[in-house]
CSV table of C-alpha atoms in Angstrom, one decimal:
chain,number,residue,atom,x,y,z
A,1279,MET,CA,13.6,-17.0,-12.4
A,1280,ALA,CA,12.6,-17.5,-8.4
A,1281,LYS,CA,12.0,-19.4,-6.3
A,1282,ILE,CA,9.4,-16.6,-3.9
A,1283,THR,CA,7.5,-16.3,-0.8
A,1284,PHE,CA,4.6,-14.2,-0.5
A,1285,ILE,CA,3.1,-13.6,2.3
A,1286,GLY,CA,-0.4,-11.2,3.1
A,1287,LEU,CA,-2.8,-12.1,0.4
A,1288,GLY,CA,-5.2,-9.2,1.0
A,1289,ASN,CA,-6.7,-6.3,-1.8
A,1290,MET,CA,-2.6,-5.5,-3.2
A,1291,GLY,CA,-0.9,-8.4,-2.0
A,1292,ALA,CA,-2.7,-11.3,-3.6
A,1293,PRO,CA,-2.8,-9.6,-7.7
A,1294,MET,CA,0.9,-8.7,-7.0
A,1295,ALA,CA,1.5,-12.5,-5.9
A,1296,ALA,CA,-0.4,-13.5,-9.2
A,1297,ASN,CA,1.9,-10.9,-11.2
A,1298,LEU,CA,5.0,-13.1,-10.2
A,1299,LEU,CA,3.7,-16.4,-10.8
A,1300,LYS,CA,3.0,-14.9,-14.6
A,1301,ALA,CA,6.6,-13.5,-14.3
A,1302,GLY,CA,7.7,-17.5,-14.5
A,1303,HIS,CA,8.7,-17.6,-11.0
A,1304,ASP,CA,8.0,-20.4,-8.1
A,1305,VAL,CA,5.7,-18.7,-5.7
A,1306,THR,CA,4.8,-20.0,-2.2
A,1307,VAL,CA,1.9,-18.0,-0.7
A,1308,PHE,CA,0.8,-18.0,3.0
A,1309,ASP,CA,-2.9,-15.1,4.7
A,1310,LEU,CA,-4.8,-16.8,7.5
A,1311,SER,CA,-8.0,-16.0,5.3
A,1312,ARG,CA,-8.3,-19.3,3.3
A,1313,PRO,CA,-10.5,-17.8,0.5
A,1314,ALA,CA,-7.0,-15.7,-0.5
A,1315,VAL,CA,-4.9,-18.4,-0.3
A,1316,GLU,CA,-6.8,-21.1,-2.5
A,1317,ALA,CA,-7.5,-18.5,-5.4
A,1318,LEU,CA,-3.6,-18.5,-6.1
A,1319,VAL,CA,-3.1,-22.2,-5.8
A,1320,ALA,CA,-5.7,-22.2,-8.6
A,1321,GLU,CA,-3.7,-19.7,-10.3
A,1322,GLY,CA,-0.1,-22.5,-10.2
A,1323,ALA,CA,1.5,-21.2,-6.9
A,1324,ARG,CA,1.9,-23.9,-3.5
A,1325,THR,CA,0.9,-22.4,-0.5
A,1326,ALA,CA,2.0,-24.2,3.7
A,1327,ASP,CA,0.1,-24.4,7.1
A,1328,SER,CA,2.7,-21.4,8.3
A,1329,GLY,CA,3.9,-18.5,7.4
A,1330,LYS,CA,7.2,-20.0,8.0
A,1331,ALA,CA,6.6,-23.4,6.2
A,1332,ALA,CA,5.8,-22.1,3.3
A,1333,ALA,CA,9.4,-19.9,3.9
A,1334,GLU,CA,11.5,-23.1,3.8
A,1335,GLY,CA,14.0,-22.8,1.0
A,1336,ALA,CA,12.9,-19.9,-0.3
A,1337,GLU,CA,15.7,-17.2,-2.6
A,1338,CYS,CA,13.3,-14.5,-1.6
A,1339,VAL,CA,10.5,-13.5,0.4
A,1340,ILE,CA,8.2,-10.4,0.6
A,1341,THR,CA,5.6,-9.6,2.9
A,1342,MET,CA,2.7,-7.1,2.1
A,1343,LEU,CA,0.9,-6.8,5.8
A,1344,PRO,CA,-1.4,-4.1,7.2
A,1345,ALA,CA,0.8,-2.6,9.5
A,1346,GLY,CA,3.8,-2.2,11.2
A,1347,LYS,CA,3.0,-5.3,14.3
A,1348,HIS,CA,2.1,-7.3,11.5
A,1349,VAL,CA,5.0,-7.5,10.3
A,1350,GLU,CA,7.1,-7.3,13.5
A,1351,ALA,CA,5.1,-10.4,14.5
A,1352,VAL,CA,5.8,-12.0,10.9
A,1353,TYR,CA,9.8,-11.9,11.3
A,1354,LEU,CA,10.5,-10.7,15.2
A,1355,GLY,CA,11.5,-13.0,18.1
A,1356,ASP,CA,12.4,-16.7,18.7
A,1357,ASP,CA,9.3,-18.1,16.5
A,1358,GLY,CA,10.1,-14.8,13.9
A,1359,LEU,CA,11.2,-16.0,9.6
A,1360,LEU,CA,14.5,-13.8,10.7
A,1361,ALA,CA,15.1,-16.7,13.1
A,1362,ALA,CA,14.5,-19.6,10.1
A,1363,LEU,CA,15.3,-17.7,7.5
A,1364,PRO,CA,19.1,-19.2,6.1
A,1365,ALA,CA,21.3,-16.5,5.6
A,1366,GLY,CA,21.7,-14.7,2.4
A,1367,THR,CA,17.7,-14.8,2.2
A,1368,LEU,CA,16.3,-11.9,0.2
A,1369,VAL,CA,14.1,-10.1,2.1
A,1370,ILE,CA,11.7,-7.3,0.9
A,1371,ASP,CA,9.1,-6.0,2.9
A,1372,SER,CA,6.4,-3.6,0.7
A,1373,SER,CA,4.1,-2.8,3.8
A,1374,THR,CA,3.1,0.5,4.6
A,1375,ILE,CA,5.1,0.9,8.4
A,1376,ALA,CA,6.9,3.1,10.2
A,1377,PRO,CA,9.9,4.2,9.2
A,1378,GLU,CA,11.9,3.3,12.7
A,1379,THR,CA,9.6,-0.1,12.5
A,1380,ALA,CA,11.9,-1.0,8.8
A,1381,ARG,CA,14.6,-0.2,10.5
A,1382,ASN,CA,14.8,-2.3,13.5
A,1383,VAL,CA,14.0,-5.1,10.7
A,1384,ALA,CA,16.1,-3.8,8.8
A,1385,GLU,CA,19.0,-4.2,11.7
A,1386,GLN,CA,18.3,-6.7,13.2
A,1387,ALA,CA,17.7,-9.0,9.9
A,1388,ALA,CA,21.5,-8.0,9.1
A,1389,GLU,CA,23.2,-9.3,12.5
A,1390,ARG,CA,21.7,-12.8,10.7
A,1391,LYS,CA,23.6,-11.7,7.4
A,1392,LEU,CA,19.6,-11.7,5.6
A,1393,ALA,CA,19.2,-9.3,2.3
A,1394,PHE,CA,15.8,-6.9,4.2
A,1395,ILE,CA,15.1,-4.1,2.1
A,1396,ASP,CA,11.7,-2.3,2.3
A,1397,ALA,CA,10.0,-2.1,-0.9
A,1398,PRO,CA,6.2,0.2,-0.1
A,1399,VAL,CA,3.8,0.7,-3.1
A,1400,SER,CA,2.2,2.5,-4.8
A,1401,GLY,CA,-0.4,2.6,-8.0
A,1402,GLY,CA,-3.4,1.4,-5.4
A,1403,VAL,CA,-5.4,-1.9,-6.6
A,1404,GLY,CA,-5.3,-1.0,-10.2
A,1405,GLY,CA,-1.7,-1.2,-10.3
A,1406,ALA,CA,-1.3,-4.4,-8.2
A,1407,LYS,CA,-3.4,-6.4,-11.1
A,1408,ALA,CA,-1.7,-4.6,-14.1
A,1409,GLY,CA,1.3,-4.7,-12.4
A,1410,THR,CA,2.5,-1.5,-13.0
A,1411,LEU,CA,2.8,-0.6,-9.3
A,1412,THR,CA,5.7,2.1,-7.9
A,1413,PHE,CA,8.2,0.9,-5.1
A,1414,ILE,CA,9.9,2.8,-3.2
A,1415,CYS,CA,12.6,1.3,-2.4
A,1416,GLY,CA,15.0,1.8,1.3
A,1417,GLY,CA,18.5,-0.2,1.7
A,1418,ASP,CA,22.1,-0.7,0.5
A,1419,ALA,CA,22.4,-0.5,-2.9
A,1420,SER,CA,23.3,-4.4,-3.4
A,1421,THR,CA,20.6,-5.1,-2.1
A,1422,PHE,CA,17.8,-3.4,-4.3
A,1423,GLY,CA,20.3,-4.4,-7.4
A,1424,LYS,CA,19.0,-7.9,-6.1
A,1425,ALA,CA,15.0,-7.6,-5.4
A,1426,LYS,CA,14.9,-5.3,-8.5
A,1427,PRO,CA,14.1,-7.6,-11.1
A,1428,ILE,CA,11.9,-9.1,-8.4
A,1429,LEU,CA,10.3,-5.8,-7.9
A,1430,GLU,CA,10.2,-5.6,-11.9
A,1431,GLY,CA,7.4,-8.6,-12.7
A,1432,MET,CA,4.8,-6.4,-10.3
A,1433,GLY,CA,5.7,-2.7,-11.7
A,1434,LYS,CA,6.8,-0.6,-13.9
A,1435,ASN,CA,8.6,2.8,-11.8
A,1436,ILE,CA,11.1,0.8,-9.3
A,1437,PHE,CA,13.2,3.8,-7.4
A,1438,HIS,CA,16.0,2.7,-4.3
A,1439,ALA,CA,15.2,6.3,-2.3
A,1440,GLY,CA,18.6,6.0,-0.1
A,1441,PRO,CA,19.0,3.6,3.1
A,1442,HIS,CA,16.8,1.3,5.4
A,1443,GLY,CA,13.9,3.1,6.3
A,1444,ALA,CA,13.9,6.2,3.6
A,1445,GLY,CA,11.7,4.0,0.9
A,1446,GLN,CA,9.2,4.5,4.3
A,1447,VAL,CA,9.7,8.3,4.6
A,1448,ALA,CA,9.0,8.4,0.7
A,1449,LYS,CA,5.4,6.9,0.7
A,1450,ILE,CA,3.6,8.3,3.7
A,1451,CYS,CA,4.8,11.7,2.6
A,1452,ASN,CA,3.9,10.8,-1.3
A,1453,ASN,CA,0.0,9.0,0.8
A,1454,MET,CA,-0.6,11.7,2.7
A,1455,LEU,CA,-0.4,14.3,-0.6
A,1456,LEU,CA,-2.8,11.5,-1.8
A,1457,ALA,CA,-5.1,11.8,0.7
A,1458,ILE,CA,-5.2,16.5,0.5
A,1459,LEU,CA,-5.9,15.3,-2.9
A,1460,MET,CA,-8.6,13.4,-3.0
A,1461,ALA,CA,-10.2,16.0,0.6
A,1462,GLY,CA,-9.8,18.1,-1.6
A,1463,THR,CA,-10.9,17.1,-4.6
A,1464,SER,CA,-14.1,15.7,-3.1
A,1465,GLU,CA,-15.1,19.1,-1.6
A,1466,ALA,CA,-14.6,20.9,-4.7
A,1467,LEU,CA,-17.1,18.2,-7.0
A,1468,ALA,CA,-19.7,18.8,-3.9
A,1469,LEU,CA,-19.1,22.4,-3.3
A,1470,GLY,CA,-19.7,22.6,-7.9
A,1471,ALA,CA,-23.4,19.8,-7.4
A,1472,LYS,CA,-24.5,22.4,-4.5
A,1473,ASN,CA,-24.1,24.9,-7.3
A,1474,GLY,CA,-26.4,22.8,-10.0
A,1475,LEU,CA,-22.8,22.0,-12.1
A,1476,ASP,CA,-22.7,18.5,-13.5
A,1477,PRO,CA,-19.4,16.6,-11.4
A,1478,ALA,CA,-18.2,14.6,-14.1
A,1479,VAL,CA,-18.4,18.4,-16.7
A,1480,LEU,CA,-16.8,20.1,-13.6
A,1481,SER,CA,-14.3,16.4,-13.6
A,1482,GLU,CA,-13.1,17.2,-16.5
A,1483,ILE,CA,-13.2,20.9,-16.9
A,1484,MET,CA,-10.7,20.9,-13.8
A,1485,LYS,CA,-8.2,18.0,-15.5
A,1486,GLN,CA,-7.7,20.6,-18.0
A,1487,SER,CA,-7.0,23.3,-15.2
A,1488,SER,CA,-5.0,23.8,-13.0
A,1489,GLY,CA,-7.0,21.7,-10.5
A,1490,GLY,CA,-5.9,18.9,-12.1
A,1491,ASN,CA,-4.5,15.9,-10.7
A,1492,TRP,CA,-4.3,12.0,-9.8
A,1493,ALA,CA,-8.5,11.6,-8.0
A,1494,LEU,CA,-9.1,13.2,-11.1
A,1495,ASN,CA,-7.3,11.5,-13.6
A,1496,VAL,CA,-7.8,8.3,-12.7
A,1497,TYR,CA,-9.5,8.4,-9.5
A,1498,ASN,CA,-12.6,10.1,-9.3
A,1499,PRO,CA,-14.4,9.7,-6.1
A,1500,TRP,CA,-17.7,10.9,-7.4
A,1501,PRO,CA,-20.1,7.7,-8.4
A,1502,GLY,CA,-20.8,7.3,-12.2
A,1503,VAL,CA,-18.4,9.1,-13.0
A,1504,MET,CA,-15.7,7.4,-13.8
A,1505,GLU,CA,-15.7,3.3,-14.5
A,1506,GLY,CA,-14.2,1.2,-12.8
A,1507,VAL,CA,-12.8,2.8,-9.8
A,1508,PRO,CA,-14.1,2.7,-6.0
A,1509,ALA,CA,-16.5,5.6,-6.8
A,1510,SER,CA,-18.6,3.6,-9.4
A,1511,ARG,CA,-19.1,0.7,-7.4
A,1512,ASP,CA,-20.3,1.0,-4.3
A,1513,TYR,CA,-16.6,2.7,-2.8
A,1514,GLN,CA,-15.6,-1.2,-3.1
A,1515,GLY,CA,-12.5,-3.1,-4.1
A,1516,GLY,CA,-10.0,-0.3,-3.0
A,1517,PHE,CA,-7.4,0.8,-0.4
A,1518,LEU,CA,-9.0,1.1,2.6
A,1519,VAL,CA,-10.1,4.0,4.7
A,1520,ASN,CA,-8.5,2.8,8.5
A,1521,LEU,CA,-5.7,2.1,5.8
A,1522,MET,CA,-5.3,5.8,4.9
A,1523,ALA,CA,-6.1,6.7,8.0
A,1524,LYS,CA,-3.3,4.3,9.6
A,1525,ASP,CA,-0.8,5.8,6.7
A,1526,LEU,CA,-1.8,9.7,8.6
A,1527,GLY,CA,-1.4,8.8,11.5
A,1528,LEU,CA,2.1,7.6,10.6
A,1529,ALA,CA,2.8,10.7,8.6
A,1530,PHE,CA,2.2,12.8,11.9
A,1531,ASP,CA,3.5,10.5,14.1
A,1532,ASN,CA,6.9,11.4,12.1
A,1533,ALA,CA,5.9,15.0,12.1
A,1534,VAL,CA,6.5,15.0,15.7
A,1535,THR,CA,9.1,13.0,16.1
A,1536,ASN,CA,10.9,15.4,13.3
A,1537,GLN,CA,9.3,18.9,14.2
A,1538,ALA,CA,7.8,19.6,10.7
A,1539,SER,CA,4.4,21.6,10.6
A,1540,ILE,CA,1.8,19.2,8.7
A,1541,PRO,CA,-1.0,21.4,9.2
A,1542,MET,CA,-3.3,20.1,6.2
A,1543,GLY,CA,-1.3,16.7,6.4
A,1544,SER,CA,-3.1,17.1,10.2
A,1545,LEU,CA,-6.1,17.8,9.1
A,1546,ALA,CA,-6.3,15.1,6.0
A,1547,ARG,CA,-5.9,12.6,8.9
A,1548,ASN,CA,-9.1,14.6,11.4
A,1549,LEU,CA,-11.4,13.9,8.4
A,1550,PHE,CA,-10.0,10.7,7.4
A,1551,GLN,CA,-10.2,9.5,11.1
A,1552,LEU,CA,-13.5,11.3,11.4
A,1553,HIS,CA,-15.2,9.3,8.9
A,1554,ALA,CA,-13.9,6.0,9.8
A,1555,GLY,CA,-15.2,6.1,12.6
A,1556,GLN,CA,-18.7,6.8,11.2
A,1557,GLY,CA,-18.5,3.5,10.0
A,1558,ASN,CA,-16.7,3.4,6.7
A,1559,GLY,CA,-13.6,2.3,8.3
A,1560,GLU,CA,-13.8,-0.6,5.1
A,1561,LEU,CA,-14.5,1.3,2.4
A,1562,ASP,CA,-12.1,2.6,-0.4
A,1563,PHE,CA,-10.4,5.9,0.5
A,1564,SER,CA,-11.9,8.2,-1.8
A,1565,SER,CA,-15.1,8.1,0.3
A,1566,ILE,CA,-14.6,10.9,1.7
A,1567,LEU,CA,-16.3,12.4,-0.9
A,1568,ARG,CA,-19.8,10.8,1.1
A,1569,LEU,CA,-18.2,14.3,4.5
A,1570,TYR,CA,-19.5,16.2,2.0
A,1571,LYS,CA,-22.2,14.6,0.1
A,1572,PRO,CA,-24.5,12.2,2.1
A,1573,GLU,CA,-26.0,9.3,0.4
């Protein structure tokens, strides 16, 4: 069991930290949200007044933050964690950020003889709560080997995608495809409903046909069709539209840098940006259905 500091207790981070506690680790948590911290303390976590104080004496630091600017603020500079952590500390960032940001943090970590790995996740809030997340890791093989036993306390599938930044590249590719699938699934369900079909029946038909995909199987966007998903609780408590729009922006920027063509990814980015701009940024991303089925 390890002494772990976990920073970032949002919809994903809080259940991830809780699973580390359940696995028997000594976990210290920090977040700007006091209720989030207090909920983990009630489950047995320790806490501190700052991220730097929380990381004192940690064998492993894990961060789960909204964007690259937050990762840079936590780790870099004279007041960042990299300057405070002792050599040999394992550092795992599970945020979804630009690959070049992950590489920059990794380079500065290496200068201080810290073991850094980028390990973004897939599986959503449900996977975070169930401990079945997929971790997509970028870094050297030895650091991956150190991180894997800890990640197994939070996830079911642990992949080594390649060197630093590779985890982020794989993650933005995955989320681009997810956005395309969710938008397409919503479009198909709305078209069927316009023609008088029951969305639940149409969903079952498509699940067993060539249109079957993850959105239909486990995350149906139509309200009331599937229990336990955000669509059936007014799109609350899931993966935010704002975060999906951010990830699609990362994919778009990466495509520009690498001269890659992503016409469907670009369209998905426009759709989610439009949806966010209409005041839906804090809803789950499956609420993209509302573009096709206004309330």
